[in-house]
Short mmCIF file of C-alpha atoms in Angstrom, two decimals:
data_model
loop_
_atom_site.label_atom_id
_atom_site.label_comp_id
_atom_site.label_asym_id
_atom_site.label_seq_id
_atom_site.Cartn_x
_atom_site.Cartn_y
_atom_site.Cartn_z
CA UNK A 1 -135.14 283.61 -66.71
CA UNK A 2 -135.48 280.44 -68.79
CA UNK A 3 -133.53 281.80 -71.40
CA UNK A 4 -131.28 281.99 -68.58
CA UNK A 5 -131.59 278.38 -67.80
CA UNK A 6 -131.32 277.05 -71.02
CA UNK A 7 -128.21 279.01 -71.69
CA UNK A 8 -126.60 277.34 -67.76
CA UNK A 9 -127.65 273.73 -69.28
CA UNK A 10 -126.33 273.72 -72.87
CA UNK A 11 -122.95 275.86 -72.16
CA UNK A 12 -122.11 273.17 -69.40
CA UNK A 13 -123.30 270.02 -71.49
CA UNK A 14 -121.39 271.53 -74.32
CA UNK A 15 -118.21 272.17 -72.62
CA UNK A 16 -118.04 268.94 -70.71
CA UNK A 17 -118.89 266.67 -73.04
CA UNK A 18 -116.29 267.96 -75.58
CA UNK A 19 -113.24 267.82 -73.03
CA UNK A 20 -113.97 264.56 -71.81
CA UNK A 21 -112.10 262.66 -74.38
CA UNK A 22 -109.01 264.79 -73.65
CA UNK A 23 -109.41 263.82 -69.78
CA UNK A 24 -109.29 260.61 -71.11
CA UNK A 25 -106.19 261.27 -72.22
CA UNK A 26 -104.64 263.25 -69.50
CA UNK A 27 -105.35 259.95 -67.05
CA UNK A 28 -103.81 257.66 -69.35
CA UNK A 29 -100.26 260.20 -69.11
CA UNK A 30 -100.69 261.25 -65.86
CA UNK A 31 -101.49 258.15 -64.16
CA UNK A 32 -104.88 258.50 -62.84
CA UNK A 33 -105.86 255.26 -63.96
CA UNK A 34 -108.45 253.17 -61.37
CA UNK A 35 -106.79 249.27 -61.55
CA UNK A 36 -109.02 246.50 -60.02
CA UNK A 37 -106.54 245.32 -56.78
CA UNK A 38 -109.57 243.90 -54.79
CA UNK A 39 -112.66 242.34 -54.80
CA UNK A 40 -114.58 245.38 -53.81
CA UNK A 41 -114.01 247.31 -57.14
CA UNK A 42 -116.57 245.99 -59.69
CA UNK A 43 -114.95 247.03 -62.66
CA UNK A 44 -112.16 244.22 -64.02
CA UNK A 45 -110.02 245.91 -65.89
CA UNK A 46 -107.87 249.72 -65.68
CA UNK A 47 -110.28 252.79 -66.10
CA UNK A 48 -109.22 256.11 -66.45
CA UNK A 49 -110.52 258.27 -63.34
CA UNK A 50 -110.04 261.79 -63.99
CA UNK A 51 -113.53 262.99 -65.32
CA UNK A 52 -114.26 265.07 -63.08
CA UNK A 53 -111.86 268.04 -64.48
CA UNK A 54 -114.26 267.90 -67.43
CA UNK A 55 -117.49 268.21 -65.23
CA UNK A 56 -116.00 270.74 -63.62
CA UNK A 57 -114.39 272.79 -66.39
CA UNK A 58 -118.40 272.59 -68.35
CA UNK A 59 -119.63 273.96 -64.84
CA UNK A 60 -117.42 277.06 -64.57
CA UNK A 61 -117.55 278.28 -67.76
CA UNK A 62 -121.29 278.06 -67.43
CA UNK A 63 -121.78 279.64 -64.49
CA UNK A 64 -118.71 282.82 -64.59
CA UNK A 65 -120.39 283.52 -68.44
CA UNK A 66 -123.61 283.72 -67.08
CA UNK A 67 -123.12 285.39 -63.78
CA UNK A 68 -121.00 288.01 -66.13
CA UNK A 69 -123.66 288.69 -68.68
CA UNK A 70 -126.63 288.44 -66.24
CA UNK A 71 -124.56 291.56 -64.24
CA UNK A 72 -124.16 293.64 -67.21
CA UNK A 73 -127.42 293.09 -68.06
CA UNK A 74 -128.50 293.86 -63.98
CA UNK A 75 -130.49 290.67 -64.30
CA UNK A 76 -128.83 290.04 -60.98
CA UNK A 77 -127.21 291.71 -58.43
CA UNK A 78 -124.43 289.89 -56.63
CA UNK A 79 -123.40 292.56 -54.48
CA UNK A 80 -126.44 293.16 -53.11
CA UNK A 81 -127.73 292.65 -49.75
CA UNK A 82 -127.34 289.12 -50.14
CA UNK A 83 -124.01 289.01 -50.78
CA UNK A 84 -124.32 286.22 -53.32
CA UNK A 85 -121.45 287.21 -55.33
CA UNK A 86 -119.28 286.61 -51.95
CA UNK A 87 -120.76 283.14 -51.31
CA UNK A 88 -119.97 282.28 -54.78
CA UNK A 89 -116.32 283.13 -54.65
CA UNK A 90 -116.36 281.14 -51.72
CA UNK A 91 -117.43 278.38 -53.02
CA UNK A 92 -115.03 278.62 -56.22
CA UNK A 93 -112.25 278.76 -53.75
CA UNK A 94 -113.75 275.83 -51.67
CA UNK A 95 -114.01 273.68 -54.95
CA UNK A 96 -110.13 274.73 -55.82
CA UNK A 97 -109.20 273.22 -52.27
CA UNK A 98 -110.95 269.62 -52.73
CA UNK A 99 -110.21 269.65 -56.55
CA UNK A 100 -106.18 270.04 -55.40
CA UNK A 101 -106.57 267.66 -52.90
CA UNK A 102 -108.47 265.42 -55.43
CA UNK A 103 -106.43 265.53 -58.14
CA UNK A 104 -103.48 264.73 -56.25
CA UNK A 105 -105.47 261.21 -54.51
CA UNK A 106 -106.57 260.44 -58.23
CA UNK A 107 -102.91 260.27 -59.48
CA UNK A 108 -101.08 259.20 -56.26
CA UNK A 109 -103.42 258.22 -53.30
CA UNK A 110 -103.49 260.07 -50.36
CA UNK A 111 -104.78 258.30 -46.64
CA UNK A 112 -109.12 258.97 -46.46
CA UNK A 113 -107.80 260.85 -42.91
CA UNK A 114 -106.20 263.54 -45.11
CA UNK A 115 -108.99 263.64 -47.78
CA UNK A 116 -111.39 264.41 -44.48
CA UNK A 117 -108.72 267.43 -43.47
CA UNK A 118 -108.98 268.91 -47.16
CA UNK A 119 -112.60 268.85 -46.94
CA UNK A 120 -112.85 270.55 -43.77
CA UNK A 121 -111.06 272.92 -44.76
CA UNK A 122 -113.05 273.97 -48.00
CA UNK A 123 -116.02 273.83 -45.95
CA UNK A 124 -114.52 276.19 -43.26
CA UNK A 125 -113.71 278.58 -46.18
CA UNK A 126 -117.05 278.46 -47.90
CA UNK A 127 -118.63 279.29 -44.19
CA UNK A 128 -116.34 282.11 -43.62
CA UNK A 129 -117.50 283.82 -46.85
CA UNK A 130 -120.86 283.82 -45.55
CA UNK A 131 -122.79 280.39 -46.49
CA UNK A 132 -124.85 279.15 -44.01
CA UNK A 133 -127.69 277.22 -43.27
CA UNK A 134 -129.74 279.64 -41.01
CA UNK A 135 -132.46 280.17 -38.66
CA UNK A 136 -132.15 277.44 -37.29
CA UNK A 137 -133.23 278.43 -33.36
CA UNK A 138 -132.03 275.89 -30.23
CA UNK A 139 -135.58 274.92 -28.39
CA UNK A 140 -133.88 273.49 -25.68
CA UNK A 141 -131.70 277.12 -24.56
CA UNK A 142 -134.85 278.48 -25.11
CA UNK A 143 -134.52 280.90 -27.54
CA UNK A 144 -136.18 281.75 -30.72
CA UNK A 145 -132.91 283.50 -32.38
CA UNK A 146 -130.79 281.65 -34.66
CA UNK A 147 -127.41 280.79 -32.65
CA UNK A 148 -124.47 281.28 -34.90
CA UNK A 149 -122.47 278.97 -33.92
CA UNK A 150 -124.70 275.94 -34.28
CA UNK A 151 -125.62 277.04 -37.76
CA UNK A 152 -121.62 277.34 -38.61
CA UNK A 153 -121.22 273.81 -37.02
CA UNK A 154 -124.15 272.28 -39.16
CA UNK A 155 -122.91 273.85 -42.51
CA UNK A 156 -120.03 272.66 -41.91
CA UNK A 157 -121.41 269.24 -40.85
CA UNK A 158 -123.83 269.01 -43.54
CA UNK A 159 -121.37 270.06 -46.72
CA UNK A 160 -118.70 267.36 -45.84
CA UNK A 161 -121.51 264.73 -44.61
CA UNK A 162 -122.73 265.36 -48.25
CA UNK A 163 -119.97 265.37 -49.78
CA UNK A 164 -118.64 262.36 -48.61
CA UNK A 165 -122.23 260.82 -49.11
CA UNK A 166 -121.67 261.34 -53.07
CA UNK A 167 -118.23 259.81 -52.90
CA UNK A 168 -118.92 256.55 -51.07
CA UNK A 169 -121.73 255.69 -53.49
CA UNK A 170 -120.07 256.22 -56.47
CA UNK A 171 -119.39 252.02 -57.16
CA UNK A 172 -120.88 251.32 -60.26
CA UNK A 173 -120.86 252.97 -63.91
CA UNK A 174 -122.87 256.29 -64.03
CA UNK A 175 -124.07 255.62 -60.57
CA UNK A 176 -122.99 259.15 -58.48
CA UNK A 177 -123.24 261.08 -61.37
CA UNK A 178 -126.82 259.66 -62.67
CA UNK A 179 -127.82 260.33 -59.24
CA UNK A 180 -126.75 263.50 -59.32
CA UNK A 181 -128.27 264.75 -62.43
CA UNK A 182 -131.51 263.45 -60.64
CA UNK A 183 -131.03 265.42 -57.57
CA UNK A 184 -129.95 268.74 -59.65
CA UNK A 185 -133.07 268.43 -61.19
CA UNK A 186 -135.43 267.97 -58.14
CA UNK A 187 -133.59 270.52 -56.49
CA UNK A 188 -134.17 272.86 -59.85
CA UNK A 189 -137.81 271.99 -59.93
CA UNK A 190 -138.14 272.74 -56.09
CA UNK A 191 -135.95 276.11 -56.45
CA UNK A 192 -138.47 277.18 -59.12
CA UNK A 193 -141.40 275.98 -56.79
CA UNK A 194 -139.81 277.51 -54.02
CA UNK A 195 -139.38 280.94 -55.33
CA UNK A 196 -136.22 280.66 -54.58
CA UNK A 197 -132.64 282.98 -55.60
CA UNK A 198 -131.88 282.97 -59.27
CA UNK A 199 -128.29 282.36 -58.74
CA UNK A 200 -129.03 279.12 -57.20
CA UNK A 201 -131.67 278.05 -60.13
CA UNK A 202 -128.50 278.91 -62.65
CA UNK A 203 -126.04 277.19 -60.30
CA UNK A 204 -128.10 274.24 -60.07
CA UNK A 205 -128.83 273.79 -63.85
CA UNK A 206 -125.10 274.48 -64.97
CA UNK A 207 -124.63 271.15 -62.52
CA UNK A 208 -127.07 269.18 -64.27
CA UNK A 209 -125.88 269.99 -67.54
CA UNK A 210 -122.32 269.53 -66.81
CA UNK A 211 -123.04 265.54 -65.74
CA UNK A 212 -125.64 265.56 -68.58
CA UNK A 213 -122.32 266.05 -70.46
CA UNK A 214 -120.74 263.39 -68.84
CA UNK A 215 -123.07 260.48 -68.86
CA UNK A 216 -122.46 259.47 -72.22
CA UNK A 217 -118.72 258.33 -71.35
CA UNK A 218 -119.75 257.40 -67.59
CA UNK A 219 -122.80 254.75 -67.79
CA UNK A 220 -122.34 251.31 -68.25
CA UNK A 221 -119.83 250.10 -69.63
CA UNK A 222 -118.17 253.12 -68.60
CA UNK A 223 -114.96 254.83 -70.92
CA UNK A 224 -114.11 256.89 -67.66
CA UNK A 225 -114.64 257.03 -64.11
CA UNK A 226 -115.49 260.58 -62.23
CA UNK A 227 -112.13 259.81 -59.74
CA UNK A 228 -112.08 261.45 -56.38
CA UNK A 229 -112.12 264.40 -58.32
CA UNK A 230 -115.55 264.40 -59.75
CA UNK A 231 -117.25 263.07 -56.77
CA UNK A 232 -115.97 265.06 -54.16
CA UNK A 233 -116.77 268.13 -56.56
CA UNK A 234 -120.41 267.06 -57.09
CA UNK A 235 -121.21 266.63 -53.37
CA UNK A 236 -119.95 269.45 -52.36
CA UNK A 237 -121.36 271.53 -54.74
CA UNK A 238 -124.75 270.10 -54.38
CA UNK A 239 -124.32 270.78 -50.53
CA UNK A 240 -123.62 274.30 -51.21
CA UNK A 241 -126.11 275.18 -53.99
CA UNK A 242 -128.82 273.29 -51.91
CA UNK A 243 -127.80 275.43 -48.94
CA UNK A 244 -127.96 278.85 -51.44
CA UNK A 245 -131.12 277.81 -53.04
CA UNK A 246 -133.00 277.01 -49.88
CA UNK A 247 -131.73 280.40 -48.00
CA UNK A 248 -135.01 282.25 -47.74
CA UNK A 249 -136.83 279.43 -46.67
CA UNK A 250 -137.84 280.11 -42.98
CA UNK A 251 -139.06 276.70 -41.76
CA UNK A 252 -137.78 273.39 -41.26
CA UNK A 253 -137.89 272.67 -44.92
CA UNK A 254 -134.61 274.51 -45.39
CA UNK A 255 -132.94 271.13 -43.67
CA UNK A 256 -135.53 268.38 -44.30
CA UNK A 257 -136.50 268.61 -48.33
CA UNK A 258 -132.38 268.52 -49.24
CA UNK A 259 -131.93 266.05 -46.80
CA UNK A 260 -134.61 263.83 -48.79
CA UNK A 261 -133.57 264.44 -52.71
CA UNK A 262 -130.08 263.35 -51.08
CA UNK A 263 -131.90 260.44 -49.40
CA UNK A 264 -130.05 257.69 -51.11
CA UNK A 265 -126.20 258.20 -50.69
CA UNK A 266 -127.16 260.01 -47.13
CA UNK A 267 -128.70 256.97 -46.37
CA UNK A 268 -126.18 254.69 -47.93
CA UNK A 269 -123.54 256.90 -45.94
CA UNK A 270 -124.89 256.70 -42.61
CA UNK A 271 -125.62 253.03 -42.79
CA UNK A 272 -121.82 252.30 -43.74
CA UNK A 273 -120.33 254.00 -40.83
CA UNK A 274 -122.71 252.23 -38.51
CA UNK A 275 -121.89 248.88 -40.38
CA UNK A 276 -117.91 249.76 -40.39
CA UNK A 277 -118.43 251.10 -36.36
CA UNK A 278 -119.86 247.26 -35.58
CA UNK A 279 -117.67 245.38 -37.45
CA UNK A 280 -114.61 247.15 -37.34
CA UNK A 281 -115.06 248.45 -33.10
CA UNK A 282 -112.90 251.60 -33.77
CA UNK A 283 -113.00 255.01 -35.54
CA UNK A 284 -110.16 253.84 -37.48
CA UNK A 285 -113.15 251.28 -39.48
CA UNK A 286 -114.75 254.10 -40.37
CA UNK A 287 -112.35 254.73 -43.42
CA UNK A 288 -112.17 251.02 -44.17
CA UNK A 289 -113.85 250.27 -47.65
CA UNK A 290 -116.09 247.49 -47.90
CA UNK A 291 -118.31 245.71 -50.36
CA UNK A 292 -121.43 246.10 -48.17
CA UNK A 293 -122.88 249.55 -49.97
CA UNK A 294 -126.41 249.19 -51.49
CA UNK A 295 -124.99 248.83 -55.20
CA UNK A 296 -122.69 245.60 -53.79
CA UNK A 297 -125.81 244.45 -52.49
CA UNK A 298 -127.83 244.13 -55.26
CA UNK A 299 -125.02 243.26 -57.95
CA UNK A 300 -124.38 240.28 -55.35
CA UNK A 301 -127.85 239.61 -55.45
CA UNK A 302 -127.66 238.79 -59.40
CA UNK A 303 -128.91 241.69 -60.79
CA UNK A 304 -126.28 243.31 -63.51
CA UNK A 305 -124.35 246.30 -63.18
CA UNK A 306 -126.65 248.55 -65.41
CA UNK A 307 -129.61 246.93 -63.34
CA UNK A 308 -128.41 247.67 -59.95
CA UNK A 309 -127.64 251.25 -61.07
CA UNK A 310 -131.06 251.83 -62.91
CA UNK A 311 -132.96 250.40 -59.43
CA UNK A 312 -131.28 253.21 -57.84
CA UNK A 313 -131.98 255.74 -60.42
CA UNK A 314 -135.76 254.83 -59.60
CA UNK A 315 -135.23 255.12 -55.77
CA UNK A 316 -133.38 258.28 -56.36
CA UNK A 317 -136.05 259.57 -58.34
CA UNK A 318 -138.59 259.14 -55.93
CA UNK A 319 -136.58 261.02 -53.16
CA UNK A 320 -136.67 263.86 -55.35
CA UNK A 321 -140.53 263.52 -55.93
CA UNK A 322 -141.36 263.14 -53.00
CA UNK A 323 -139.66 266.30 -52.05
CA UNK A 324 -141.25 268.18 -54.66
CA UNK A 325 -144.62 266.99 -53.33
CA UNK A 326 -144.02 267.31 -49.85
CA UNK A 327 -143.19 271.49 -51.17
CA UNK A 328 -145.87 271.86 -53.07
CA UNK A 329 -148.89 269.89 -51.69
CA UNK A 330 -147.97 268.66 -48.27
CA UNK A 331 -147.08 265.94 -46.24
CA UNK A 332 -150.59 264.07 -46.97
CA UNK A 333 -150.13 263.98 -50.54
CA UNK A 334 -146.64 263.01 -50.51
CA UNK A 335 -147.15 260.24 -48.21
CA UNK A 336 -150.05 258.97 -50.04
CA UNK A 337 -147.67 259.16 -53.10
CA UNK A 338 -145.29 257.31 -51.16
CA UNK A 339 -147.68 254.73 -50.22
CA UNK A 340 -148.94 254.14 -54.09
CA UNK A 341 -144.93 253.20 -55.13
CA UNK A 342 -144.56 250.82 -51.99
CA UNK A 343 -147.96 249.30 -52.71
CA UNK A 344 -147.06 249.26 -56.85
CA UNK A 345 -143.83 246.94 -55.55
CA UNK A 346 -144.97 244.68 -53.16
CA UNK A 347 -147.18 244.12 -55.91
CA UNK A 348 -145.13 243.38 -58.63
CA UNK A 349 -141.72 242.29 -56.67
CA UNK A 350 -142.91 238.31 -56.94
CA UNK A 351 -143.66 238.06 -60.39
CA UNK A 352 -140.18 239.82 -60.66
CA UNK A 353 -138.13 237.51 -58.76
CA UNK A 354 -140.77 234.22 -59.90
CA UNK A 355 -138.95 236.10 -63.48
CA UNK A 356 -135.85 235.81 -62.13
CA UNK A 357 -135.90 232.57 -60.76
CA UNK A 358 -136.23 231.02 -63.82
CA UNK A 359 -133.63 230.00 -66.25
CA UNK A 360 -131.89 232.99 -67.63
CA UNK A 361 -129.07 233.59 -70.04
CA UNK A 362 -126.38 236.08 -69.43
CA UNK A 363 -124.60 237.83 -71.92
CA UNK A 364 -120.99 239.64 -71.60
CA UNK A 365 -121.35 243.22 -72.81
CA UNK A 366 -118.00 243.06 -73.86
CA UNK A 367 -117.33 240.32 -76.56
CA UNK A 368 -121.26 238.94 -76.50
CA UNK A 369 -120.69 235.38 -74.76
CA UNK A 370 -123.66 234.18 -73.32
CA UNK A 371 -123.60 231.77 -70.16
CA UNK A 372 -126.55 229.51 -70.24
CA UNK A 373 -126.79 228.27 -66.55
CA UNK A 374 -128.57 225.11 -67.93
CA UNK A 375 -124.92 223.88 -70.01
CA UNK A 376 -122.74 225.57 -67.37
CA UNK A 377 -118.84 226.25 -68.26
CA UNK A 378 -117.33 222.44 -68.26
CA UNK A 379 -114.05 223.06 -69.24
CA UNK A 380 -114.27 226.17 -66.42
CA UNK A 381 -115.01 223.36 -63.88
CA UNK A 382 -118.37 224.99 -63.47
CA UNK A 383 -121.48 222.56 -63.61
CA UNK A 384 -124.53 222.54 -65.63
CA UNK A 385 -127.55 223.88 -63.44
CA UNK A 386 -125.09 226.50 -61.62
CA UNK A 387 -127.11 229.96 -61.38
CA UNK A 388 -125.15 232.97 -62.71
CA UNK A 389 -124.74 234.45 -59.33
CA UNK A 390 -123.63 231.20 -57.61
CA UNK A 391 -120.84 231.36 -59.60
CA UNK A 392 -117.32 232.61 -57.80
CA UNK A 393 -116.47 235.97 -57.96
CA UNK A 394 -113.44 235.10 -59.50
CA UNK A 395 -115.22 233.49 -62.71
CA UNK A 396 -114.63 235.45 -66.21
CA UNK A 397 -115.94 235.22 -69.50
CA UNK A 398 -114.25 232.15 -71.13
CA UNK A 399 -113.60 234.17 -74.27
CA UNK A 400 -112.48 237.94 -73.65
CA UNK A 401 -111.70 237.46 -69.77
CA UNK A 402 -114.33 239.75 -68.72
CA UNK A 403 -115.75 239.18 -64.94
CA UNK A 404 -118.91 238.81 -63.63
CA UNK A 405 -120.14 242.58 -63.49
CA UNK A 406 -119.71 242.99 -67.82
CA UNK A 407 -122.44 240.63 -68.15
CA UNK A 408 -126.16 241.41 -68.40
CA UNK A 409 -129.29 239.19 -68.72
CA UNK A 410 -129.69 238.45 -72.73
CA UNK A 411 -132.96 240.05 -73.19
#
């Protein structure tokens, strides 16, 4: 099997980070190009957004050589009783919907109602060819047999919350697709655990390889975005592999421990349609973007772009550990894990913001201009004394023009 693995990983890390340049490329002719018209976006200047071919492209060739050879070699059987060979053609055709519908919002925009319809619909079709989350039975019709319908209606439910959840946090350089790789591998490490199907354990790792691939160009400061494309692909697909990997579970973890590796952008998610339902009083708010997502917050609160995206790396990665615990020693142990990183915070979050208080320099990542807050930016009309993140969000690096997000503290 780990031969196996290793194969999934490497093919798709390969693959993906060798096309990337010529996505690159493509968005620069085809006009996928992400350019800064509001105050929301934090990047400052045009960005090519059509990664997520490449991700994709490393993915698929990982998993159709494998699932070929691993047939031949009646390693697996796909045709079997579990029909996994179904669920995965499915789910190919599902990903062909949202990457059409994808491409076509990367290069020309389409409304966020019609991006909603298009994901529907490749959820419908990856339900019809048999993925479901099920045995799941209703208490209150008391009975104690799965209803169909209900599990079709939560699938459904649950691969375009998800997918949507990956979308809406992907803000800030390697953000979605660092927390991706880190809920790939939880979800690996908990498939393995789990005893779990050994399509989903290749499925899985071809993901994580694939955006293993794609870091390099993605993390701060990024050559390429993932577009629409690329995060729409990577929640679904982590929906769907999730649902795969977890489908011989028989209790309540089969919801709950996918639920918490995705923690963070479900969270994020929910909390921005409540926020957009308040402010906005109508469904219509709901596809409204906004600057009040967890990576605005702390970039507003000072902290740099590559900060912000490792503190949610961290908070990501203790999702996933937790779930692993909670799997393979119970809920006592993984709340008294839980317990030892809140306690390990409240410890140490004074002397970090006492650190941060103080008189720090900033450096732009970009052309290496450092803003001392004690000189300030006279000829900018900007004061000595001012604090780096009282400055307006309209400031720029005196020399290259940079804004506020390319800089970093100077270490």
């Amino acid at each position: 099997m780990w031969g196996d693995v290793a194969i999934a990983f490497l093919l798709a890390f390969i693959v993906t980070f060798m096309t990337t340049p010529y996505t690159i490329k493509i968005a620069q002719k085809i006009g996928a190009v992400d350019i800064p018209k509001d105050k929301r976006r934090m990047h400052k200047k045009a960005m090519p957004k059509f990664g997520g071919p490449a991700v994709i492209l490393g993915f698929l060739v990982s998993i159709i050589y494998l699932l070929i050879v691993m047939s031949m070699e009646h390693t697996i059987n796909l045709f079997g009783i579990e029909q996994y060979g179904k669920k995965i053609i499915g789910m190919l055709l599902g990903i062909g919907v949202i990457s059409i519908i994808c491409i076509i919002d990367d290069i020309k925009t389409i409304k966020p109602i019609t991006k909603l319809l298009g994901q529907i619909i490749a959820a419908i079709v990856v339900v019809s060819f048999g993925v479901r989350i099920g045995d799941i039975s209703l208490p209150f019709l008391n009975t104690t047999q799965p209803n169909e319908l209900f599990s079709i209606i939560i699938t459904i439910i649950w691969i375009v919350g998800v997918t949507n959840a990956i979308n809406l946090i992907d803000g800030l350089d390697g953000l979605s697709s660092g927390i991706s790789v880190i809920s790939s591998i939880s979800l690996l490490i908990i498939f393995v655990l789990n005893g779990s199907p050994l399509v989903s354990i290749i499925l899985i790792t071809a993901l994580a390889g694939a955006l293993v691939g794609f870091l390099p160009f993605n993390f701060a400061p990024a050559k390429t975005f993932l577009g629409d494309t690329g995060s729409n692909f990577l929640g679904f697909s982590l929906s769907i592999i999730s649902i795969l990997g977890m489908a011989k579970t028989y209790t309540i973890a089969v919801i709950v421990l996918p639920l918490i590796v995705l923690g963070l952008p479900i969270f994020d998610t929910i909390w921005a349609i409540i926020r957009r339902l308040i402010k906005g009083k109508s469904i219509k708010a709901i596809f409204k973007a906004d600057k009040g997502h967890l990576h605005h917050k702390l970039v507003a609160r000072g902290f740099s772009q590559k900060q912000a995206v490792l503190i949610l790396y961290g908070i990501s990665a203790t999702f996933g550990i937790f779930a692993v615990i909670l799997l393979d020693s119970g809920i006592w142990k993984a709340l008294s894990f839980l317990l030892m990183i809140i306690v390990a915070l409240g410890l140490g979050y004074k002397n970090f913001q006492a650190e941060k208080s103080e008189t720090q320099r900033y450096e732009c990542i970009e052309c290496k201009y450092i803003y001392n807050p004690k000189f300030g930016n006279e000829k900018a009309g900007v004061k000595p004394g001012t604090a780096f993140e009282d400055l307006p969000d309209n400031w720029v690096c005196p020399v290259c023009g940079e804004g506020k997000d390319m800089f970093e503290i100077h270490q």
